[in-house]
Coordinates of C-alpha atoms in Angstrom, one line a residue:
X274 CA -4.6 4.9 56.2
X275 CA -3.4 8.1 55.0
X276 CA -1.1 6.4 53.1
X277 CA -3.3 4.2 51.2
X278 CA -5.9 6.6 50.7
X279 CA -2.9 8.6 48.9
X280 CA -1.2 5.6 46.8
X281 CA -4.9 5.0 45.9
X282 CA -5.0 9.1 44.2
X283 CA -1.7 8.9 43.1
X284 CA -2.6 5.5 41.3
X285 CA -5.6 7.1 39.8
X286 CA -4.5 10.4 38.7
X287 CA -1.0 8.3 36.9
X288 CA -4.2 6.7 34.8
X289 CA -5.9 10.2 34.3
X290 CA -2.3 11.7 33.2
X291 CA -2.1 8.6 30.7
X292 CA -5.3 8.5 28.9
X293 CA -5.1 12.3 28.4
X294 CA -1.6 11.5 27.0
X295 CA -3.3 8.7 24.7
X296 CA -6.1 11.1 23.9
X297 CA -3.9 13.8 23.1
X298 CA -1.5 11.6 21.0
X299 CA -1.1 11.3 17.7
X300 CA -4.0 8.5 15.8
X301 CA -0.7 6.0 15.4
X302 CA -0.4 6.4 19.2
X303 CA -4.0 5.8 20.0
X304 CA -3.6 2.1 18.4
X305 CA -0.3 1.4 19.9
X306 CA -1.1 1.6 23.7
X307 CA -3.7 -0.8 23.3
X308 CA -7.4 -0.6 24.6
X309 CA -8.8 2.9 24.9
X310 CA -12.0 4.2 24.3
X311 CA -10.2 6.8 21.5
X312 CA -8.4 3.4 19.5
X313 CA -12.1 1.3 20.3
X314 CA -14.2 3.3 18.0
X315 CA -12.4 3.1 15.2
X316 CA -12.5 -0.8 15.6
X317 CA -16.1 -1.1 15.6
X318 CA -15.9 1.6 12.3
X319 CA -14.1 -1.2 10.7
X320 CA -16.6 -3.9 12.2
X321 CA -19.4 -1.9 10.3
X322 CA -17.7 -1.8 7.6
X323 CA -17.0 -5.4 6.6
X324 CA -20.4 -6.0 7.7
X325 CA -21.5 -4.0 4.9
X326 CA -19.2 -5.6 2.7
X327 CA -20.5 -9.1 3.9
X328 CA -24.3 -7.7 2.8
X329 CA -23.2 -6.4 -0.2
X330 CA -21.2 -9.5 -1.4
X331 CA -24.0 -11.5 -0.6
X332 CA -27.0 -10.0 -2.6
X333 CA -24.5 -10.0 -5.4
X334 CA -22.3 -13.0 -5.4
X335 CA -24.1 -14.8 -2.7
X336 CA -26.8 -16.2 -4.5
X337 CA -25.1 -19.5 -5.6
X338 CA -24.1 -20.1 -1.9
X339 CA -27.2 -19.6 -1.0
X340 CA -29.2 -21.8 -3.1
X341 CA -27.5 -25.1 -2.0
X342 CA -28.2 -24.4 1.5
X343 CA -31.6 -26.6 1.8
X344 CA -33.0 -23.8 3.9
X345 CA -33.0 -21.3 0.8
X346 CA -34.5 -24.0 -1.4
X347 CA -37.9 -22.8 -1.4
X348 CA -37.1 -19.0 -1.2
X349 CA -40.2 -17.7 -2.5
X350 CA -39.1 -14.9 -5.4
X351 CA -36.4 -16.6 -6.7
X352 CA -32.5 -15.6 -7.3
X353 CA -34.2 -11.9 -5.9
X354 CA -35.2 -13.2 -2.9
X355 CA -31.8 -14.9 -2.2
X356 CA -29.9 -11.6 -2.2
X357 CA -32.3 -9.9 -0.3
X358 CA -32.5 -12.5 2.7
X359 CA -29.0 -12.5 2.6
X360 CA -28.9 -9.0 3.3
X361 CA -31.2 -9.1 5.4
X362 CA -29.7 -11.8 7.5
X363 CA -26.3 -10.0 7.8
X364 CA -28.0 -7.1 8.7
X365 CA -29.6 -9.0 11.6
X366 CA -26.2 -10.2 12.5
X367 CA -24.7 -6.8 12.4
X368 CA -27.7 -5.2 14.4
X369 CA -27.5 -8.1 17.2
X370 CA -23.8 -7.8 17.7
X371 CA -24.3 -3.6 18.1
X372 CA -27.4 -4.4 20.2
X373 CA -25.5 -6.4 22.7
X374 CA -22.9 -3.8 23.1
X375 CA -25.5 -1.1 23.4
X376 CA -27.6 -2.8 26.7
X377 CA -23.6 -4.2 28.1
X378 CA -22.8 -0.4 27.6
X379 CA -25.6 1.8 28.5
X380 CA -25.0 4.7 30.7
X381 CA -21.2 3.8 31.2
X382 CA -19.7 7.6 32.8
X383 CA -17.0 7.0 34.2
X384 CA -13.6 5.5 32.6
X385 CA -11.5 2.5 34.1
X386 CA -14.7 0.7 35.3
X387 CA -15.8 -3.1 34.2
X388 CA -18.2 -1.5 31.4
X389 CA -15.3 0.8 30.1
X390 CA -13.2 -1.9 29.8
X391 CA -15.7 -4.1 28.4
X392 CA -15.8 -1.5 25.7
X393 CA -12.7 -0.3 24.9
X394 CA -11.0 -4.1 25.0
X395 CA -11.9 -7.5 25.6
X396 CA -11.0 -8.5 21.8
X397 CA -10.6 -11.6 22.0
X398 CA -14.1 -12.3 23.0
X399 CA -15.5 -9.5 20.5
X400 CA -13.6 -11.7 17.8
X401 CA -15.6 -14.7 18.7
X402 CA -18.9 -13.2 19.8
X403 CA -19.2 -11.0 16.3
X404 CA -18.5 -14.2 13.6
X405 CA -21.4 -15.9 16.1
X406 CA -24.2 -13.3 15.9
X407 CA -23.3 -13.2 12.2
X408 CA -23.7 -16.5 11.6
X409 CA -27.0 -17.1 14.0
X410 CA -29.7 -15.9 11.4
X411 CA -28.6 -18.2 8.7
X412 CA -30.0 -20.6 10.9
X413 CA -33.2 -18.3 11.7
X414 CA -36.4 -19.5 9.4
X415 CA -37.2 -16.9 6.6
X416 CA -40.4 -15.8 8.4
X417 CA -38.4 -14.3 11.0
X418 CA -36.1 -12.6 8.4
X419 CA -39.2 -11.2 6.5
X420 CA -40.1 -10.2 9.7
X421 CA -36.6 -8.4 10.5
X422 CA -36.9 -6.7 7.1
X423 CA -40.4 -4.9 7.8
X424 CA -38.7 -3.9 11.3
X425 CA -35.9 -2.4 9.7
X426 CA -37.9 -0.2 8.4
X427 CA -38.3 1.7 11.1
X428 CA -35.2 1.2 12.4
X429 CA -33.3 3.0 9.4
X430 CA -35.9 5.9 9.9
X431 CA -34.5 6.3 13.5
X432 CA -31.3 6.3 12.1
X433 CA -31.9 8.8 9.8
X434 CA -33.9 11.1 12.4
X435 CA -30.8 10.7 15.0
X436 CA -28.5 11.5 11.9
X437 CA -30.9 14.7 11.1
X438 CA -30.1 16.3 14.6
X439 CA -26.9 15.4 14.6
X440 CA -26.3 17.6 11.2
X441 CA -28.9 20.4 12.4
X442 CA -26.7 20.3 15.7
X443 CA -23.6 20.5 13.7
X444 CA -24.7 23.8 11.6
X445 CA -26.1 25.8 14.3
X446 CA -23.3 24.8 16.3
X447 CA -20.7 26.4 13.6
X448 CA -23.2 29.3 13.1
X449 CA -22.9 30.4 16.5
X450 CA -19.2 30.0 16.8
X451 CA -18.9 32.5 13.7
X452 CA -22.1 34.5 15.2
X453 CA -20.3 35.2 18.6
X454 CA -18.9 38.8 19.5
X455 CA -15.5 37.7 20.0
X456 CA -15.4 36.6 16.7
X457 CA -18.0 38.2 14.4
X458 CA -15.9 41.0 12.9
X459 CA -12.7 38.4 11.9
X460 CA -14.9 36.0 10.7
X461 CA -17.4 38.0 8.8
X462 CA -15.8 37.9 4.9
X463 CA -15.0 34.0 6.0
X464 CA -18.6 33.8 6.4
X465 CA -19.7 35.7 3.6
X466 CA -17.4 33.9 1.8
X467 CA -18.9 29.9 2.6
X468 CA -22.3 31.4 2.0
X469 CA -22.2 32.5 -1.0
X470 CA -20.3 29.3 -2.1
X471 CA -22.8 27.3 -0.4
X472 CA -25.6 29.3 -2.4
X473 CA -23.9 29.0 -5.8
X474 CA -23.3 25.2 -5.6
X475 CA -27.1 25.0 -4.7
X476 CA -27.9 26.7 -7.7
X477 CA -25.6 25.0 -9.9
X478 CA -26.9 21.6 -8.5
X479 CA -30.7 22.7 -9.2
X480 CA -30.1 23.5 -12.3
X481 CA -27.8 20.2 -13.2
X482 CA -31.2 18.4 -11.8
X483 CA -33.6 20.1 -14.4
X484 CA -31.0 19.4 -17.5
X485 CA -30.4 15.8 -16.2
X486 CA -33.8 14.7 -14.3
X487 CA -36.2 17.2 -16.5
X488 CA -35.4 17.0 -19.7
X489 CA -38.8 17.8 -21.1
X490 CA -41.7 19.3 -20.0
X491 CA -43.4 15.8 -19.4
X492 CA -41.3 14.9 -16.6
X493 CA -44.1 16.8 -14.1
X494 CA -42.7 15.0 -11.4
X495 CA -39.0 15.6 -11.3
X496 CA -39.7 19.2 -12.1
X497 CA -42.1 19.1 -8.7
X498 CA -39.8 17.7 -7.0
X499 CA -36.3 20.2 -7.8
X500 CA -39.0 23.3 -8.1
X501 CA -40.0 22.2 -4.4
X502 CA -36.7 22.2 -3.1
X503 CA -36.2 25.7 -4.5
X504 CA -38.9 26.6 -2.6
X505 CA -37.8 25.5 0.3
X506 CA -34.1 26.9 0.3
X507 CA -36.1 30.1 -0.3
X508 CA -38.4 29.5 3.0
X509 CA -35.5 28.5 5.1
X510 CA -33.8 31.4 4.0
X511 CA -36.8 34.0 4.6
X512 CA -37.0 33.0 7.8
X513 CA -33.2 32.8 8.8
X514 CA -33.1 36.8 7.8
X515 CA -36.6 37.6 9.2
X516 CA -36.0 40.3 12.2
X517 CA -37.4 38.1 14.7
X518 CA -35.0 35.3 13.8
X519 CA -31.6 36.9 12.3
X520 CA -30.0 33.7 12.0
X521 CA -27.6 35.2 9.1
X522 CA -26.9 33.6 5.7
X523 CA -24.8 30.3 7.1
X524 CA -27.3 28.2 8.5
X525 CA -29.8 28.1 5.5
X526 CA -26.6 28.1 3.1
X527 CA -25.6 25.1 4.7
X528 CA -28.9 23.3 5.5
X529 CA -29.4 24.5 1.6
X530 CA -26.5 22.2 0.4
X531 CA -28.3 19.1 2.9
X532 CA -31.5 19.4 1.3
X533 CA -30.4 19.5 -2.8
X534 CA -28.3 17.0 -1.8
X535 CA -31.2 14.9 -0.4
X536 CA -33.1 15.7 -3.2
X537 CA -30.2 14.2 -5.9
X538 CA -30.4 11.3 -3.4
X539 CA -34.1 10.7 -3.8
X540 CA -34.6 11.3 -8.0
X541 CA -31.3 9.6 -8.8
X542 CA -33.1 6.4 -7.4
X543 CA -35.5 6.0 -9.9
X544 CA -34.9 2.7 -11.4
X545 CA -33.8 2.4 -14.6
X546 CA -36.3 2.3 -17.9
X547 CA -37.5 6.1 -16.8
X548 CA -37.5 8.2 -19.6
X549 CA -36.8 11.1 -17.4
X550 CA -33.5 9.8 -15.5
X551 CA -30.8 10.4 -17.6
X552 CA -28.6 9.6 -15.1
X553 CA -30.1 7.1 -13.6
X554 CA -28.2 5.2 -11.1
X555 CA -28.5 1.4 -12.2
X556 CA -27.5 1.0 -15.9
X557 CA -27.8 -2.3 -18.0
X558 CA -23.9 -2.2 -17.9
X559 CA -21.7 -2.0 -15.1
X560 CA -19.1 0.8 -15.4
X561 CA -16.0 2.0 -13.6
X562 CA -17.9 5.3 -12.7
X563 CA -21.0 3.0 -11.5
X564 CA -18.6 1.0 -8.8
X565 CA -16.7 3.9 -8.3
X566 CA -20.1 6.1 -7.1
X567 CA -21.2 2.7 -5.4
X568 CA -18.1 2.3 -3.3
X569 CA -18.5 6.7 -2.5
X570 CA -21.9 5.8 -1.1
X571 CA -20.9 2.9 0.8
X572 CA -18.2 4.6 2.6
X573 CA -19.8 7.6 3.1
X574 CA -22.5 5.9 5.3
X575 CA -20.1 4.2 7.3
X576 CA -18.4 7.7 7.8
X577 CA -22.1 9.4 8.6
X578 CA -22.5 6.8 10.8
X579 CA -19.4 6.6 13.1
X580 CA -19.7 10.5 13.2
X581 CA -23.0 10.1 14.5
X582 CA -22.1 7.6 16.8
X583 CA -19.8 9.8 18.8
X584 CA -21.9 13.0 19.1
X585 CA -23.9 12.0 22.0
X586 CA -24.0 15.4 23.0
X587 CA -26.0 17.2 20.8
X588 CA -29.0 15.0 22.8
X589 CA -28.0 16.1 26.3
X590 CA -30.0 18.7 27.9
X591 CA -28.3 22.0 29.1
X592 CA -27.2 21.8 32.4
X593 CA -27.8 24.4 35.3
X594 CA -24.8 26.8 35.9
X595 CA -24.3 26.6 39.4
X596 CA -23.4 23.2 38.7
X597 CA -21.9 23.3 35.6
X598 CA -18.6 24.1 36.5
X599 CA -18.0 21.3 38.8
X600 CA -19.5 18.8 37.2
X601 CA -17.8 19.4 33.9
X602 CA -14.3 19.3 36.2
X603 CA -15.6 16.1 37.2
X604 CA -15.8 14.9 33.6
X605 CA -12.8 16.2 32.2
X606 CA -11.3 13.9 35.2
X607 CA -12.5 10.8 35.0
X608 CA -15.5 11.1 32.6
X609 CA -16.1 8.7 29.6
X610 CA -14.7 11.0 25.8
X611 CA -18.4 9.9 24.3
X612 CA -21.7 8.1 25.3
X613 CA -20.7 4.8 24.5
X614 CA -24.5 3.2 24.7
X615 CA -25.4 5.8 21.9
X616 CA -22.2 4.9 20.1
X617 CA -23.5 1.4 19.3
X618 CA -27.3 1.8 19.4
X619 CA -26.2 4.3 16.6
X620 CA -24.4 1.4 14.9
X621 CA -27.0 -0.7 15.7
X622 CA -29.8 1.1 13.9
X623 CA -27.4 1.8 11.3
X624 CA -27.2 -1.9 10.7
X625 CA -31.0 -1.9 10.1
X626 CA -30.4 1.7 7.1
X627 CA -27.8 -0.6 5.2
X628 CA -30.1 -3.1 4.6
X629 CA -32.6 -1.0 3.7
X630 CA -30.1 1.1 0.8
X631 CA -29.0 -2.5 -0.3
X632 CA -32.6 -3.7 -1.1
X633 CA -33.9 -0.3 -2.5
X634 CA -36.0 -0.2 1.1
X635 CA -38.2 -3.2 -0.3
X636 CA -38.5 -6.7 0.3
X637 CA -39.8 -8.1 -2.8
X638 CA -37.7 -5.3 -4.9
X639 CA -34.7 -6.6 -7.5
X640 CA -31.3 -5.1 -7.1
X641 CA -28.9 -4.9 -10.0
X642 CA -25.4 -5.5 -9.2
X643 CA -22.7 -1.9 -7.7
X644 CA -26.4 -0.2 -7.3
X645 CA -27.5 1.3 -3.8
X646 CA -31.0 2.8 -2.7
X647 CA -32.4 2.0 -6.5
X648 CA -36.5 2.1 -6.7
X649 CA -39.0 3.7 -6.9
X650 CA -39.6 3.3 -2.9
X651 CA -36.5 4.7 -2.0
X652 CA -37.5 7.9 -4.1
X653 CA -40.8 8.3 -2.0
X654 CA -39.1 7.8 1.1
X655 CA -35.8 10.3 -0.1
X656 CA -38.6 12.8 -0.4
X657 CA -40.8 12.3 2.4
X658 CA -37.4 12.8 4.2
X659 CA -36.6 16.0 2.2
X660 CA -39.8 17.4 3.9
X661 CA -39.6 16.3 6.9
X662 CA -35.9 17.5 7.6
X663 CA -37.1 21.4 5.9
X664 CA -40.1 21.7 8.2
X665 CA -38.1 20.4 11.2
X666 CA -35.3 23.2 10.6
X667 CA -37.9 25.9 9.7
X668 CA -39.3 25.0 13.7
X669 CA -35.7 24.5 15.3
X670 CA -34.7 28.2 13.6
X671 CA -37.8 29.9 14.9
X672 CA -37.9 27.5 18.1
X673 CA -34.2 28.3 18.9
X674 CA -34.7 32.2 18.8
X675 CA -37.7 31.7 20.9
X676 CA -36.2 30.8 23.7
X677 CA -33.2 33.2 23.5
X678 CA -35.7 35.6 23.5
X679 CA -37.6 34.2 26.8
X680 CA -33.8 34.3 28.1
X681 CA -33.0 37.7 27.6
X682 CA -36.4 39.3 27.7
X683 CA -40.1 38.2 27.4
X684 CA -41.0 42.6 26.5
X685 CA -39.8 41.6 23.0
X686 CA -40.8 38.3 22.4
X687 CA -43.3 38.9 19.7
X688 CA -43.6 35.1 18.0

């Protein structure tokens, strides 16, 4: 019994010593010793990534296809409504095949079990079971795609609220590293340094947005719109260095650079014909620097979305720390590298935000061809998010000091 009970360890600690040899390997290595979590993600990367190809080649080049296809007949809108519905539909594909994996997946902990091989391998079956979902709402009736499309909605709204505290997580994370006593005097002219780089391409950026997107004095909205942001660089950064915060320079440098950058996002997709845009992003003629900053965008979701996907633990509650040691022993053993049910619903709502950039965020809305969130609904919605991400970082700064002041001591809590 003894024996067996032994073989049984020895067996399980050789797979242990393994996967810590693929995790620790090289990224050539991960691929070449076959199915492991570490190798896995990277394939459903590239999944998401054709599958944006496959919506983007079909609003564009899709619409001939389409029309012979007796079901698309009677598209009401025209050659628009073809490459919308075929976004759309791909999208659906996309989301159903992510969806699948996220229920098949959900709450998977340890490695080596059914689910965690079900993740990491079973290719074969992924191969079939992806073409299949992908091919299932071609056959769906438009109603239910028109349907899809208004649900999508607020799908891409989750994604972008996951993706929020996953970058919020990110920046107070690298704050506090550079923050801690063990390293505050080394790092302090490194983060000086990033600060004040962080502050000057803010400032730079601003003012590229008034010569650009302002032009003249007319342009009231534009000039609300990069005078706001201003402002609220200058809130976050009043409150950062208020004495009842002290959050230091980085974090609003950083969460600086998000919001001018969400703010370029939102007035560059005013559509074309605007007086004020003179860089607007759909021009009558398709350039090299138009499919060059179209291809930039497209892999730069995919990117923000597979590094969303695996930081499942900036939503995981603190643990208590008479447990903590043993239970992150525990996962170091035998514990999954990332939440793999949050990997895919990630991927899955992510599906849902492509569709949304590639029809501008509305249905009945015309996309030029190499153009991405173009409209004047995705300018709305870029800056309802630009306020909603400032006013959510203003609460975590004040919300984050508030309970490291409960923790050390309620006497000088004064908020």
């Amino acid at each position: 019994m003894e024996t067996g009970t032994s073989s049984v360890g020895n067996s399980g600690s050789s797979r242990n010593e393994s996967y810590e040899a693929i995790k620790n390997g090289s990224w050539f290595n991960q691929f070449r010793n076959g199915c492991n979590p570490w190798m896995a993600r990277y394939v459903y990367g590239l999944i998401f990534l054709i599958a944006n190809l496959l919506a983007w080649a079909a609003r564009d080049y899709g619409r001939r296809a389409l029309t012979e296809v007796t079901k698309f007949k009677n598209c009401k809108g025209g050659a628009n409504c073809l490459g919308t519905e075929g976004v759309l539909r791909v999208s659906l594909g996309c989301f159903l095949f992510y969806f699948v994996m996220f229920l098949s997946t959900l709450g998977t902990s340890k490695t080596h079990s059914s689910r965690d091989r079900w993740h990491s391998g079973w290719w074969s079956a992924k191969l079939i079971m992806w073409p299949a979902l992908t091919i299932i709402p071609f056959l769906l009736p438009s109603t239910i795609i028109r349907l899809y499309g208004e649900i999508a909605h607020f799908g891409a709204g989750v994604f972008l609220l996951i993706q929020l505290i996953s970058v919020i997580s990110f920046i107070t994370w690298l704050n506090e590293c550079y923050q801690s006593q063990k390293d505050a005097e080394r790092c302090h002219v490194h983060v000086m340094l990033l600060a004040t780089t962080s502050y000057t391409v803010c400032i730079v950026g601003l003012i590229l947005m008034y010569i650009w997107y302002a032009p003249d004095p007319s342009c009231l909205l534009n000039i609300f719109f990069i005078t706001w942001t201003l402002f609220l660089i200058q809130l976050m950064t009043s409150i950062a260095l208020h004495p009842k915060v002290n959050a230091g320079y980085l974090t609003p440098a950083l969460m600086g650079l998000y919001v001018v950058f969400i703010c370029w996002c939102a007035i560059r997709s005013e559509p074309v014909g605007e007086s004020c845009n003179r860089k607007a992003a759909a021009s009558d003629r398709t350039d090299w620097l138009t499919i060059i900053s179209f291809v930039v965008a497209l892999l730069a979701m995919v990117i923000a979305t597979f590094s969303t996907g695996i930081d499942s633990q900036c939503f995981q509650f603190k643990k208590d720390k008479n447990n903590q040691g043993e239970e992150e022993e525990e996962e170091e053993e035998d514990g999954v590298p990332y939440g793999y049910g949050f990997f895919h619903f990630v991927f899955a709502t992510g599906a849902m935000y492509f569709a949304m950039l590639l029809i501008g965020w509305n249905t009945h809305h015309p996309m030029k061809k190499w153009t991405i969130d173009v409209g004047w609904t995705s300018t709305w919605f870029g800056c309802w998010w630009l306020q909603s991400y400032s006013r959510a970082e203003d609460k975590r700064q004040v919300g984050h000091e508030r309970l490291k002041c409960l923790g050390n001591d309620r006497k000088l809590c004064r908020f």
